[in-house]
Structure formats: structure tokens, C-alpha cells
């Protein structure tokens, strides 16, 4: 039985609205916008900022529209003098306590506080500067910088970290003027259970949370005549970086990006999608091996570094379930500094690998101490000492940082004609593209595993059950009688739900894909800011369309990958693969 | 032994104390008539009357004579000796009397002995509620009694209970809010320490009326004695089957326990209190949903103040009609006030609503310490305002105080005299609110802090007239946009003092002068040359060496160095330091 | 203590909790204790024991005259019950010797706010 609509009056006009809504949603549904600051759809509503106030006839105080439910017969006024006055004074109070560094702030274009102050017409802050306490800036983390001085205590980051990611690395502490968002006992973020996913950064309205900046080092490398700088680009970046240049969400800008990177000065512009295909080879065979040899099942994917750190902190018992395959980013670095260096006669010590990722956790992944397998490979031949150590991947730039460099170089991105990636490490299939969306790795793996196991061509390549933004998606794949149950989770609180069964040995699945970020990599912490995440479905559509546009759609069909095996690796899970393309995990500090 | 006892006290402070003289005279007279072994005469310290001349009380008859002159002493003595009636033209009938409802047993019974409580009629209210009335009729009685929440909001208690009663839920809670946080208020503490069973009985009745199965006492950790006494009361109640399964043999079951606060004034606010019990950060949450519908752990929860609950047992056992006879039209019953500040007899006063401020502070508590005029009375703690002396004849009830720009609050009453500064007082309260603000919403967190800075500016002699406009602007934002009562009312002391004492603000700002002589920065200390005996005591005591001079030339204060601590003023034996 | 039935409750309520009319009540709430009522209570208890007096020393709550703490209410048969205020050891001794033993009220320390 459908509940009948409620009659309300908004700004003098009568409307029929759905019951069960808050005033804010009801108003927005009928096209009346109310300014908000701390509100974020889908997160817990704390109603802290006092900006979304409205006047309701009969109520003593102004009501917070984000949490006040609509009642039948309510008379709401969104724009009276009382309301505007209260909003302004509140904003002036917030601005009085905010550092005046807008001109040199990372978020100067995208800051929500700046925007709302501008929209509200605040031209004068009539209160003296409030900040009494100077909070120290936390730069300990490789991925994320916290500046509590710019924090307006909206609570979105705390909400995301606890309810969406179930990590709870940050929370409020202190009282009144000394309130702040911090880690347990104010330890640096690097000492906490933070998994570096950057979801907090994505929802932060100001510059209180930003990523560590590696653009300076990349510029230096690019202009160092001694270095051979190559770049790899993740799948999800090409469907989103256009937004940084005012192009509509979901614009596919692969060719423009390749050209822009070449203009920046990269010696070779390669594609992480190449190593994504490689990953599917290794991981597909690993799954088959575990199934055939009664290995540890379910197997869980390993390409999301936020998820890996999460497992190491919270679920160390299930580490044996995780695939030993490295992520495409890391596989690329190892291959670039071994196979590619050998093939094209380049001193591996001079190769600098830069990756462009939709992800902040990849900065952490690249600096994991064990990710120096190329160095180990060359150690004997080149007589390398400990002080000559180098990482497989040298620098990681987020989508936003890459866009910044392109802007800094004065490149008119949207007007570029476009160029291709370089070969051989720029060749990829459609299976690699869909890595950027949640469920993509699973689909790509099935496309290969199916054909390897049956020897027959798989006709149905698209698995709709695994697509979309739902938190958990499941599917049963029939591989000639072998019924493979698979599951996909995105967002760590959803991952937890699957992991509990894995830990209790009750999981019905053979293979599980876990992506740290809601939506998968396309919603990663390094992606362009998108209010309320509305860009995600568009990016997703673009990614799946690009898969359809590719002539080759299965990883094992990638000719460059096949050449790599023939010329260098020999076979999937072979000895060279073991050394260069596989890794291990270890238990980390228990969450307190 | 003695048939009668006569208490004598001279309450006129303007002249020399005549108590001894009157005592001797009276005793002589009795001796002359050989009645001194039948009638006892005692000099006392206090007779509960002030400024009523020589007062004589006769016990056990409870006759009070006031303004007794020398010649009347003989008349009174004679009437006693001859067993005559009271002398009508001398008898004094006080207009105002305390009426102890919530404090009925405090000071009378051993709070740790449940039998003494029962012997005074304890738990008969609960018995009537369960066996005679039933839940609905209990709420009816409370409605008839029209008792309003004594925690400060004055919300009709029956309404709160009714909302929770009507919601169907497999579990409901009742909570006693004993997080009394107003500075200077200790009514709840005294009730919990002096008569914890009265509150417990009230809580059990509330649980019965609402259908709750668990009751909590949320007590601030700074009240260890109250916590101890409640613990003992709960245990005794369990032992007697007044808590636990099948209370008094009925089908009603209730468990009770204590939860401690941890030093946060804001946790006295209902939603923050609930958060605290749930183990979360004690910050308020937007309402609706109201706790009566969705409170502790999402279940219907009724939260009542200690004093409200202490009144319930009598209201139920004697009936709502009886309760409604006391008080005014809109505010029934009594209120316990904690009268403190510059008052002679500070303490707790319980009186029917409708008594005037003057009756409470002057008639019952003796007026100012110094004997000088009252400047104002601050009511309602950090959420309240000041009532200037010209409005002291206002009858005290919820509505009247609100009309004057203050609130009843939990019952704190601070008496202020000429030495209290009307800019310093709101500065103190605002400082308290800034300290205690939870920090969640910007208007309170930042607005309060900004207002405090303005007040500091003004009291330090750096104020500008524009600051008053800013104070009013921020007050507006805080009142309209704060998430909870703390922020919404934090500006009341400022607005109230601006309303009645704007001239003091102007003095501070324009003339850089504090009329009360309180604001340190605006005080100047100077040596009065002709009074100065050149002893040098001031100089040796000055912590910053700001007094220079010697025995020959005399001493003077270097104003630029002076930190206005007032030490020299305190130590000078010759009153030769001038404080302006 | 066994669980009460309603009738048993009535019975206790009708009993006189003041078993005798000889008692000393000391105000032992925080206001009293802060003023020193704890020591006075112990002192009175000791004196009563020492001198073998038939009078019970009990504690009670705050009766409101906090400015006059420590408050001690004394009831001795044949005399009206009175409350002494600002009781120190000296006054307490007088209460024992003069009021309890000699059955004479002590001068200058009674606080009688009842009207």
C-alpha cells in the first residue's frame, strides 16, 4: 500500500511530497535548493554546521532542514531575513576561524566553504580571527596530509571512515574550541590503522585533507637528462581526468591523456592496462591451480592496496586466502625495469617509473619495502649494493596531481587531438579496461579462466550480475559443469560482511574480488572531486563502453603479454613470475 | 523537665547586639517570680527572622514575638509565668514560610536506612500506583498535579510520560538526570545525599507509568557521596523487593543501575546524556526524534530531573489535586532554590511557586552579607539572566522569570551586591559555556568564543561601542542556530545584563571604568600620601616590584608595572592604598 | 531482609522510626562534611560511648541551612528538639555535657529557622 503524499507549503507555494523525507530532500525534490555544508547524502546526519536552517511556522528556533522530517501541513520558508541572517553570521564565524590561505590552497577551486561563502555573498568577515590553537599538520602518512587548522569539524571524514570503510582511523577528540578530528592519541596517520584509501579526502569540503604531493620529484626526473622516465596510466584515470579540465563527467580522454603526458616529457607513455592483462594471466592460473590442487579457497584479489593494509590490520588470519599476485601498478614497474630494460638495452638504474592512479593508497603500495624486485633481479649481474636499492615504481601521482602538471605546463588539454600509447607496454585488451570498475577484475578473470579450463571460446563476455554500484554482488559461473560461485565487494564495510564467513570457513565462494573504494577504482581517493559522487555512474558507463570498443577483450589474447611470456617469463606462475610478479603479506599492528 | 523554652535573639544589626542584655533581663524576671526552673531561657544564634528587632520564640507552643521593646520583656515574661495566652499585639506571623516537599525528609532521616524512609510514608506512593491506580491513572494524577520538569526546561512531566507510554516497544527506559552542572546549584546533590529513596521511588513510579523495564541514574562523577548513597538505596530496594522481579508481589519488574558522568556539563542535555550512556561521545543530536519516542539505544526513554522525581511519591500518594493546590496557576508545587553569593544565609530554600524574590532572598535568607542593597539576583545558572533590585517583588514562577529575560533553570540563585560587576558576571558564565561547549556546531563553538573575547576586551579596557552590536549579532546566531540548549541559552546572561545594566557596559567602554571595582584592568591603585605611614609593607609584598620609594620620601606605585593584583591593598594596615 | 508485601510495607510505614526521643542527628551531606561534620560525628560518637550515655548518634542529610554547617540536631526527653549550628569540638562537648547530661540547652549556637 503506497503511503499517501503529504501537503506542505514551501516559500508560499503548496506541494505534495513523499512522506518520510527530511525538509532538505523534499525541497530539493521540487527544485528548491537549500545551501548545506556538512550534509552528504548517504552518510550519517550529524547536523553540525547550522547552514541548512529554514524557518518553520510555529517553531521557536530555526530548524535544520537536513534532519527535520516533513510533517503534513508544514509551512516552510527557506529564504527569510531571519534565515539569511543566521546563515551569514554562522558563515562569518566559520570564516573567522579559518586560515586565510585560499590563494595557495590545494582546494582553492574546489573548496566548498569558499563556494558557499561566495554564493551567500559574504564580502566582509566582521569578527576578529578566532584561531587560538595552532594544530600541528600531520604529514607522517605517505598518502594523505591532515591539516586540522582548515578543518571545519563537519564530521564527514569520520562518518566515511567509520560507516562506509569500517576502519575508524580518525574520530573527534577534545571539546569546544579545542575539538579536532584526530587519530588515536594524536599519533601520526602513518602509525594508525588508516588504509590510505583517501575516501575521507574525497568528502572533505575544505583543504583539511590533501594528498602528498609527488609532482615536484616527477618534474625533476623529467628534466634530468640522465633519466629515462616512463609513465603508466590506470584504467579509471582515462574516464575521469577530463573532469579536471571542465569536460563532462565520464568523458573518455585516453588519447588526449597520452598526448599530454608525452608533451610533459615522458620518454615512454605506457598503460597499466597492459599489466592488468598480465595480472589476469597470473591470477587466473593461480585460481585454477588452487582449485585443482585443493589450495586455499576462496581466493581473494590483491590489486587494491587499501584492502591489503585493511586485511593486514583487521583480518590477519585470512591472509593466506589473498592472491599472491602483485597489483598491475607493481607488476608494471617490475617488468619495465627488467624485461623492458633488457629488451631495449636501457640501464635499469636510470629508468624512473611514474604511475598515474585514481588512488592515494597506491602511493603507500609503491613504497612497501618489499617492492624492490627489479633491484633484486639485477643485484648480482650489476653488482649492486644496498645503497643502490631502487623501487619498482618510483612515484605515484593521483589523477588530480597529473592534471595539475598538465595545467602547469600550459597544455590546453581539451583541445588536443590525441595520440596512442607506446608499444609494447601500452597494448591492452577490454578485459583490462574494466579493472576500473567494481566487478571488473572478476569479469576479466572469468573471461580467461573459462577459456583456459574449457579450451573453448567464451561467447558471453559481459556479466551483468557483477556490474553496478551495489555493495556486494554475487554470481554463479558454469564452467562446463564446474559451478564457480564468485562474489564482489566494494567499500570495506561490505568487504567485512564477506570476510566474516571466510574467517569462519563458511564462505560459499571460490573467488572474491574486493575493492576498497565504493564503485571501485573509478571512485578512488585520487579522482577528481564530484559532489555527492554523481560522476561515478557516468565513469562506469564509459569504462564498460570502452571495453566493448576494444578489438580484443580477453587478457590472454594480448599479443604484448604473450610476447612477454615467450621472451622472458616462460609461463604463468613460473619462476621468473614468482620473483617479479608475486608478493607476500604480513600481520600489522592490531587496531587498539 | 522544663515546661517551656524561650529563645532570644536580637536581629537588628544596625545597633549593638542586645541579645545578652535581654537574656539577662528575662532570666532575672523569671527568677523573681520563681519560674526559672519551669521556663528555660536560651540565647540563640539565629531565629530565622532578620531585621525584626529583638525576637523571642516560645517553645513548644511555637509563638514568635518580634520587635520586642525593653518594656515588653516584662509583659512576655509575666504572660508565661501566669500561663496566659499569647500577647496578640506583639505576635509576629511571618508571611513567607518554607514548604518542604522535595526536601521533606532531608535532615530528618538517615539516608542510608530504608526503614526510616518507609516510616515517613516512603514507597506508599509506589504501592498506590501499582495496586490502586495503574499506569494510565498514574499519568492522570501527574497531569492533575501539573508538575513541570525541575531541571530547567519546565516541560510538563505528564506529557513526557504520556508520549513514551503510548509508543509500543518491547523495551523502554527511564533515566534520572543527576548531572547537575549549573555552577552554584546543588539542590539535586542534597536530595540525593539526604533522601535518595525519594528519587528512587519517583523513578520506579515513572518506569511503571511508562512501561519501562530498566532504570538508570546518570550521576556526575563529582558527586561521590551521592553515588554511594544511591548505590546503597538501590541495594536496599532490591533486598526489600522494591526493585527487581515482581515488585511488591505484582507483575511489574524493574532493574536499576548507576552510570557515571565524566566532567561534561553538556551531558546534562538529554540527547548528549543518552549518547554518554551508550558509550559514545557526549554530544547532542538533532531532535526530532525526541527521546520519548526514540532515545537510549533507539528505544522510548523518559529522562527526568532529580527534584521532579523526588516530588512524585507524595504527588501520587496524596493525589494530584493536593499537589495542584500549591503554587501558582501555571507553576504548581514548590521549587528548591540554592541561594548563594553575597547573601547572609546561603543554603537551600524550598518554597511554593509564587513567592517573590525578595521573600526568598531577604526574608528567608537575611539579605546581603554586607547589609547593603541588593544589586541584582542571577537565576538559572549559565542559561539565565539577572533580575535587578527594582524587580525583586516579582513572584517566582516559570513564566514570570522568562518575561523578565531570565529563566527558572534548575534553581540556582546568586545574590549580587554593589561589588559585583555586571560585565564580569556574564563573562564568567560565558567562559563556563565556552569551556563546556561540546564543539559540534559552529554557532556555539565559535560564537561563544568570539563573545567571550569581546567581553574580555571590554573588561580589560579595550572595548569599543561596536562590540555591543557584535555581541547582539552573535547572540542572535547562537540562539537561533545552535544544536542544543547550551548554545541556545549561553548568551542569556549577556543579553540580560545588557537589558538592565547597559550603563555599566558603557562605563567600561567609554570611561574605561568599572563601577563595581571588580575588573582588575580598570582599577587603579594609588598610595594615599597623607595616610601612608611609610612602613614599606606594600613594597615588599608587591610581586612585580612596582612600588618604589623609601622611609623618607614615602612610597608610590609605578602604574606601568602594576598588574592590579591588589596585594598592596590587602596588606596595608593603614588603609593608605586607594583602589579606584 | 525479605521482599515486602504491600501489607508489610504499610506496617513499617506505621511504625515510629524514632524508637526513642533521645537522639543526636548530624548533617552528613557534602556541605556538612566539607565544614567538618565528619569529625564532629566521630567525636560525638566517641563521647557518647566513653560516657556511656543512652543516646543514639545518627547521620542525616542536608536540612538547608548550609551557611551554618556543621549542623547537629539534638533531642533529649523533656527538652524541645533544637538544631545547633557551626558546631566545633568545643560546642560539641558543651552539647554533651550541658544539653545531654545536664539537660540544659547550650547558649548562642542554636539555629531555629522554623516559624
Coordinates of C-alpha atoms in Angstrom, one line a residue, chain A residues 75-478:
Chain A
X75 CA 4.9 25.7 6.3
X76 CA 8.5 26.2 5.4
X77 CA 10.3 29.3 4.4
X78 CA 13.8 28.8 3.0
X79 CA 14.8 32.4 2.4
X80 CA 13.5 34.8 5.1
X81 CA 15.6 37.5 6.6
X82 CA 15.9 35.5 9.8
X83 CA 17.2 32.6 7.9
X84 CA 19.7 34.5 5.8
X85 CA 20.9 36.4 8.8
X86 CA 21.5 33.3 10.9
X87 CA 23.3 31.6 7.9
X88 CA 25.5 34.6 7.3
X89 CA 26.5 35.1 10.9
X90 CA 27.3 31.4 11.1
X91 CA 29.5 31.5 8.0
X92 CA 31.3 34.6 9.2
X93 CA 32.0 32.8 12.4
X94 CA 33.4 29.8 10.5
X95 CA 35.4 32.1 8.2
X96 CA 36.8 34.0 11.2
X97 CA 38.3 30.8 12.4
X98 CA 39.6 29.6 9.0
X99 CA 43.2 30.3 7.8
X100 CA 43.3 32.8 5.0
X101 CA 45.4 30.8 2.6
X102 CA 42.9 30.3 -0.1
X103 CA 45.1 31.7 -2.9
X104 CA 47.7 29.0 -2.3
X105 CA 45.4 26.2 -1.1
X106 CA 45.2 22.9 -2.9
X107 CA 41.4 23.2 -2.9
X108 CA 41.1 26.9 -3.9
X109 CA 39.0 25.9 -6.9
X110 CA 37.0 23.1 -5.3
X111 CA 36.6 24.3 -1.7
X112 CA 33.0 24.0 -0.6
X113 CA 33.5 26.6 2.2
X114 CA 34.8 29.1 -0.3
X115 CA 32.0 28.4 -2.7
X116 CA 29.3 28.8 -0.1
X117 CA 30.8 32.0 1.3
X118 CA 30.8 33.3 -2.3
X119 CA 27.3 32.2 -3.0
X120 CA 26.0 33.7 0.3
X121 CA 27.5 37.0 -0.7
X122 CA 29.9 37.2 2.3
X123 CA 32.0 40.1 1.5
X124 CA 33.1 41.0 5.0
X125 CA 34.0 39.0 8.0
X126 CA 33.0 41.2 10.9
X127 CA 34.7 39.1 13.6
X128 CA 38.3 39.0 14.6
X129 CA 40.4 35.9 13.8
X130 CA 39.4 33.1 16.2
X131 CA 42.1 30.5 15.9
X132 CA 43.7 30.4 19.2
X133 CA 45.2 27.0 18.8
X134 CA 47.6 26.2 16.0
X135 CA 47.2 22.5 15.4
X136 CA 50.3 20.7 14.0
X137 CA 49.9 19.4 10.4
X138 CA 50.2 15.6 10.1
X139 CA 52.5 14.8 7.2
X140 CA 53.5 11.4 8.5
X141 CA 51.5 9.4 6.0
X142 CA 52.9 8.6 2.6
X143 CA 49.4 9.2 1.1
X144 CA 47.4 11.8 3.0
X145 CA 48.2 15.1 4.7
X146 CA 45.9 16.3 7.5
X147 CA 45.7 20.0 8.3
X148 CA 43.4 20.4 11.3
X149 CA 43.6 24.1 11.1
X150 CA 41.5 24.1 7.9
X151 CA 39.0 21.6 9.4
X152 CA 35.5 22.9 10.0
X153 CA 34.5 19.9 12.0
X154 CA 31.8 18.8 9.6
X155 CA 32.4 15.2 10.5
X156 CA 32.1 13.8 7.0
X157 CA 35.6 12.2 7.1
X158 CA 34.8 10.5 10.5
X159 CA 31.5 9.2 9.1
X160 CA 33.1 7.8 5.9
X161 CA 36.0 6.2 7.7
X162 CA 33.7 4.5 10.2
X163 CA 30.4 3.7 8.4
X164 CA 31.5 3.3 4.8
X165 CA 35.0 1.9 5.3
X166 CA 34.7 0.5 8.9
X167 CA 38.3 1.4 9.5
X168 CA 37.7 4.2 12.2
X169 CA 41.3 5.5 12.0
X170 CA 40.1 9.0 12.8
X171 CA 37.5 10.4 15.2
X172 CA 36.6 13.6 17.2
X173 CA 38.5 14.3 20.3
X174 CA 38.7 17.3 22.7
X175 CA 35.8 19.6 23.5
X176 CA 34.6 23.0 22.5
X177 CA 37.2 25.2 20.9
X178 CA 39.8 22.5 21.3
X179 CA 37.7 20.0 19.3
X180 CA 39.5 18.3 16.5
X181 CA 39.5 15.3 14.3
X182 CA 42.4 13.1 15.1
X183 CA 43.9 9.7 15.4
X184 CA 44.1 7.6 18.5
X185 CA 46.2 9.6 20.9
X186 CA 47.2 12.0 18.2
X187 CA 49.6 9.5 16.7
X188 CA 50.5 10.4 13.1
X189 CA 48.3 8.9 10.4
X190 CA 51.2 6.6 9.5
X191 CA 51.1 4.9 12.9
X192 CA 47.3 4.4 12.8
X193 CA 45.2 1.8 11.1
X194 CA 44.5 4.2 8.2
X195 CA 44.5 2.2 5.0
X196 CA 45.2 5.3 2.9
X197 CA 42.1 4.9 0.7
X198 CA 41.5 8.7 0.7
X199 CA 37.7 8.4 0.9
X200 CA 38.0 11.0 3.7
X201 CA 39.8 13.3 1.3
X202 CA 37.1 13.0 -1.3
X203 CA 34.4 14.1 1.1
X204 CA 36.3 16.8 2.9
X205 CA 34.8 20.2 2.0
X206 CA 38.0 22.2 2.6
X207 CA 41.7 21.7 2.3
X208 CA 42.0 19.9 5.7
X209 CA 42.8 16.7 3.9
X210 CA 45.0 16.6 0.8
X211 CA 47.3 14.0 -0.8
X212 CA 51.1 14.0 -0.5
X213 CA 52.5 15.9 -3.5
X214 CA 54.9 14.0 -5.7
X215 CA 54.8 16.3 -8.7
X216 CA 58.0 18.1 -7.8
X217 CA 60.0 14.9 -7.9
X218 CA 58.4 13.9 -11.2
X219 CA 59.3 17.3 -12.7
X220 CA 62.9 16.9 -11.5
X221 CA 63.1 13.4 -13.1
X222 CA 61.5 14.6 -16.3
X223 CA 64.2 17.2 -16.8
X224 CA 67.1 15.1 -15.6
X225 CA 68.9 14.2 -18.8
X226 CA 70.3 11.1 -17.1
X227 CA 66.9 9.5 -16.5
X228 CA 64.6 7.5 -18.7
X229 CA 61.2 8.4 -17.4
X230 CA 58.2 6.2 -18.3
X231 CA 54.7 6.6 -17.2
X232 CA 51.8 4.1 -16.7
X233 CA 48.2 5.1 -16.5
X234 CA 45.5 3.3 -14.6
X235 CA 42.2 2.4 -16.4
X236 CA 40.0 4.6 -14.2
X237 CA 42.0 7.7 -14.8
X238 CA 41.1 7.9 -18.5
X239 CA 37.4 8.0 -17.7
X240 CA 37.8 10.8 -15.1
X241 CA 40.7 13.1 -15.8
X242 CA 38.6 15.0 -18.3
X243 CA 36.6 16.4 -15.4
X244 CA 39.6 18.3 -14.2
X245 CA 39.5 20.2 -17.5
X246 CA 35.8 21.1 -17.3
X247 CA 34.8 18.2 -19.6
X248 CA 31.6 16.4 -18.7
X249 CA 31.8 13.5 -16.3
X250 CA 32.6 10.2 -18.0
X251 CA 34.4 11.7 -20.9
X252 CA 36.8 9.2 -22.4
X253 CA 40.1 11.0 -22.9
X254 CA 42.6 8.2 -23.3
X255 CA 44.2 9.6 -26.4
X256 CA 44.4 13.2 -25.2
X257 CA 45.9 12.0 -21.9
X258 CA 48.6 10.0 -23.8
X259 CA 49.4 13.0 -25.9
X260 CA 49.5 15.4 -22.9
X261 CA 51.9 13.1 -21.0
X262 CA 54.2 12.9 -24.0
X263 CA 54.2 16.7 -24.1
X264 CA 55.1 16.8 -20.4
X265 CA 58.3 15.0 -21.4
X266 CA 57.8 11.3 -20.5
X267 CA 60.2 9.2 -22.6
X268 CA 57.6 6.5 -23.0
X269 CA 53.9 6.7 -22.3
X270 CA 52.7 3.2 -21.3
X271 CA 49.5 1.8 -20.0
X272 CA 48.8 0.0 -16.7
X273 CA 46.1 -1.9 -18.6
X274 CA 49.0 -3.9 -20.1
X275 CA 50.0 -5.2 -16.8
X276 CA 46.3 -5.6 -15.8
X277 CA 46.1 -8.2 -18.6
X278 CA 49.3 -9.7 -17.2
X279 CA 47.8 -9.8 -13.7
X280 CA 44.8 -11.7 -15.1
X281 CA 47.2 -14.3 -16.6
X282 CA 49.0 -14.8 -13.3
X283 CA 45.9 -14.6 -11.1
X284 CA 43.7 -16.7 -13.4
X285 CA 46.3 -19.5 -13.4
X286 CA 46.7 -19.1 -9.6
X287 CA 43.0 -19.6 -9.1
X288 CA 43.0 -22.7 -11.4
X289 CA 45.9 -24.1 -9.5
X290 CA 44.2 -23.7 -6.2
X291 CA 41.0 -25.2 -7.5
X292 CA 42.9 -28.2 -9.0
X293 CA 45.3 -28.8 -6.1
X294 CA 42.8 -28.1 -3.3
X295 CA 44.6 -24.9 -2.3
X296 CA 43.2 -22.2 0.0
X297 CA 39.8 -21.1 -1.2
X298 CA 38.1 -18.7 -1.6
X299 CA 40.9 -16.8 -3.3
X300 CA 40.7 -13.1 -2.8
X301 CA 42.0 -10.5 -5.3
X302 CA 45.0 -8.4 -4.2
X303 CA 45.2 -5.4 -6.5
X304 CA 43.6 -2.9 -4.1
X305 CA 46.3 -1.7 -1.6
X306 CA 43.8 -0.2 0.8
X307 CA 42.2 -3.6 1.1
X308 CA 45.6 -5.3 1.6
X309 CA 46.5 -3.0 4.5
X310 CA 43.0 -3.4 5.9
X311 CA 43.4 -7.2 5.8
X312 CA 46.8 -7.0 7.4
X313 CA 45.4 -4.9 10.3
X314 CA 42.0 -6.4 10.8
X315 CA 41.9 -9.9 9.3
X316 CA 45.5 -11.3 9.5
X317 CA 44.0 -14.8 9.8
X318 CA 42.8 -14.8 6.2
X319 CA 46.0 -13.5 4.6
X320 CA 46.6 -17.0 3.0
X321 CA 43.4 -16.5 1.0
X322 CA 44.7 -13.4 -0.7
X323 CA 46.2 -14.0 -4.2
X324 CA 50.0 -13.6 -4.1
X325 CA 49.8 -11.6 -7.3
X326 CA 51.0 -8.0 -7.2
X327 CA 48.8 -5.3 -8.4
X328 CA 49.0 -4.1 -12.1
X329 CA 50.9 -1.0 -10.9
X330 CA 53.6 -3.0 -9.3
X331 CA 53.8 -5.7 -11.9
X332 CA 54.4 -3.0 -14.4
X333 CA 57.2 -1.5 -12.5
X334 CA 59.0 -4.8 -12.1
X335 CA 58.5 -5.7 -15.8
X336 CA 59.6 -2.2 -17.0
X337 CA 62.9 -2.4 -15.1
X338 CA 63.7 -6.0 -16.1
X339 CA 62.1 -7.2 -19.4
X340 CA 61.8 -3.8 -21.0
X341 CA 65.2 -2.6 -19.8
X342 CA 66.8 -5.8 -21.2
X343 CA 64.9 -5.8 -24.4
X344 CA 65.7 -2.2 -25.2
X345 CA 69.1 -2.1 -23.6
X346 CA 68.4 0.5 -21.0
X347 CA 70.3 0.7 -17.7
X348 CA 67.5 -0.2 -15.2
X349 CA 69.1 2.2 -12.7
X350 CA 68.2 5.0 -15.0
X351 CA 64.6 4.1 -15.5
X352 CA 62.1 6.1 -13.5
X353 CA 58.6 4.6 -13.4
X354 CA 55.8 7.1 -12.7
X355 CA 52.2 5.8 -12.3
X356 CA 49.1 7.9 -12.6
X357 CA 46.4 6.4 -10.4
X358 CA 42.9 7.2 -9.2
X359 CA 44.2 6.1 -5.8
X360 CA 46.0 7.5 -2.8
X361 CA 46.8 4.1 -1.3
X362 CA 49.0 3.3 -4.4
X363 CA 51.5 5.9 -3.0
X364 CA 51.8 3.6 0.0
X365 CA 51.9 0.5 -2.1
X366 CA 54.8 1.7 -4.2
X367 CA 56.8 2.4 -1.1
X368 CA 56.2 -1.0 0.6
X369 CA 59.7 -2.2 1.4
X370 CA 59.4 -5.5 -0.4
X371 CA 58.5 -3.8 -3.7
X372 CA 62.1 -3.8 -4.9
X373 CA 62.1 -7.0 -7.0
X374 CA 63.7 -5.4 -10.1
X375 CA 66.6 -4.4 -7.9
X376 CA 66.9 -8.0 -6.6
X377 CA 66.8 -9.3 -10.2
X378 CA 69.7 -7.1 -11.2
X379 CA 71.7 -7.3 -8.0
X380 CA 74.1 -10.0 -9.0
X381 CA 74.5 -9.1 -12.6
X382 CA 75.1 -5.4 -12.0
X383 CA 76.9 -6.0 -8.7
X384 CA 74.5 -3.7 -6.8
X385 CA 75.0 -2.8 -3.2
X386 CA 72.3 -2.0 -0.6
X387 CA 72.7 1.8 -1.1
X388 CA 71.9 1.3 -4.8
X389 CA 68.4 0.0 -3.9
X390 CA 65.5 1.3 -6.1
X391 CA 61.8 0.7 -6.0
X392 CA 59.9 -1.0 -8.8
X393 CA 57.6 2.1 -9.0
X394 CA 59.3 5.4 -8.2
X395 CA 56.5 7.9 -8.0
X396 CA 52.7 7.7 -7.9
X397 CA 50.6 10.7 -9.0
X398 CA 46.9 10.9 -8.4
X399 CA 44.6 11.8 -11.2
X400 CA 44.4 15.3 -9.7
X401 CA 48.2 15.7 -9.5
X402 CA 48.6 14.6 -13.1
X403 CA 46.0 17.2 -14.1
X404 CA 47.9 19.8 -12.1
X405 CA 51.1 19.1 -14.0
X406 CA 49.3 19.3 -17.3
X407 CA 47.9 22.7 -16.3
X408 CA 51.2 23.8 -15.0
X409 CA 52.8 23.0 -18.4
X410 CA 50.2 25.2 -20.0
X411 CA 48.7 22.4 -22.1
X412 CA 45.2 23.0 -23.5
X413 CA 44.0 19.5 -22.7
X414 CA 40.5 19.5 -24.1
X415 CA 41.8 20.8 -27.5
X416 CA 44.3 18.0 -28.0
X417 CA 43.8 15.7 -31.0
X418 CA 45.1 12.7 -29.2
X419 CA 47.8 10.1 -29.6
X420 CA 48.3 6.4 -28.8
X421 CA 50.2 4.8 -26.0
X422 CA 53.7 3.5 -26.8
X423 CA 54.4 -0.2 -27.5
X424 CA 54.8 -2.8 -26.3
X425 CA 53.8 -1.9 -22.7
X426 CA 50.9 0.2 -24.0
X427 CA 48.9 -2.6 -25.5
X428 CA 45.9 -3.8 -23.7
X429 CA 42.5 -5.6 -24.1
X430 CA 39.0 -4.7 -23.0
X431 CA 39.4 -7.0 -20.0
X432 CA 42.0 -4.6 -18.6
X433 CA 39.8 -1.5 -19.0
X434 CA 37.1 -2.9 -16.8
X435 CA 39.6 -3.1 -13.9
X436 CA 38.5 0.4 -13.2
X437 CA 35.0 -0.6 -12.1
X438 CA 33.9 -2.8 -9.2
X439 CA 33.4 -6.3 -10.5
X440 CA 35.8 -5.7 -13.4
X441 CA 38.7 -7.8 -12.2
X442 CA 36.3 -10.6 -11.6
X443 CA 34.8 -10.4 -15.0
X444 CA 38.2 -10.2 -16.6
X445 CA 39.4 -13.2 -14.7
X446 CA 36.4 -15.3 -15.6
X447 CA 36.9 -14.5 -19.3
X448 CA 40.4 -16.0 -19.1
X449 CA 39.8 -18.8 -16.6
X450 CA 36.8 -20.1 -18.6
X451 CA 38.7 -20.4 -21.8
X452 CA 41.8 -21.9 -20.2
X453 CA 39.7 -24.5 -18.3
X454 CA 37.4 -25.5 -21.2
X455 CA 39.6 -24.7 -24.1
X456 CA 36.6 -23.3 -25.8
X457 CA 35.7 -19.7 -26.7
X458 CA 33.5 -17.9 -24.2
X459 CA 30.7 -16.2 -26.1
X460 CA 29.0 -14.3 -23.3
X461 CA 31.7 -11.9 -22.1
X462 CA 29.6 -9.5 -20.0
X463 CA 28.4 -10.5 -16.6
X464 CA 25.7 -8.0 -15.6
X465 CA 25.3 -9.6 -12.2
X466 CA 28.8 -8.3 -11.3
X467 CA 28.2 -4.8 -12.6
X468 CA 26.8 -1.7 -10.8
X469 CA 27.3 0.2 -7.6
X470 CA 25.7 -2.3 -5.1
X471 CA 27.9 -3.1 -2.2
X472 CA 28.0 -6.8 -2.7
X473 CA 27.4 -8.6 -5.9
X474 CA 27.3 -12.4 -6.4
X475 CA 27.2 -14.7 -9.4
X476 CA 27.5 -18.4 -10.3
X477 CA 29.6 -19.2 -13.3
X478 CA 29.1 -22.5 -15.0

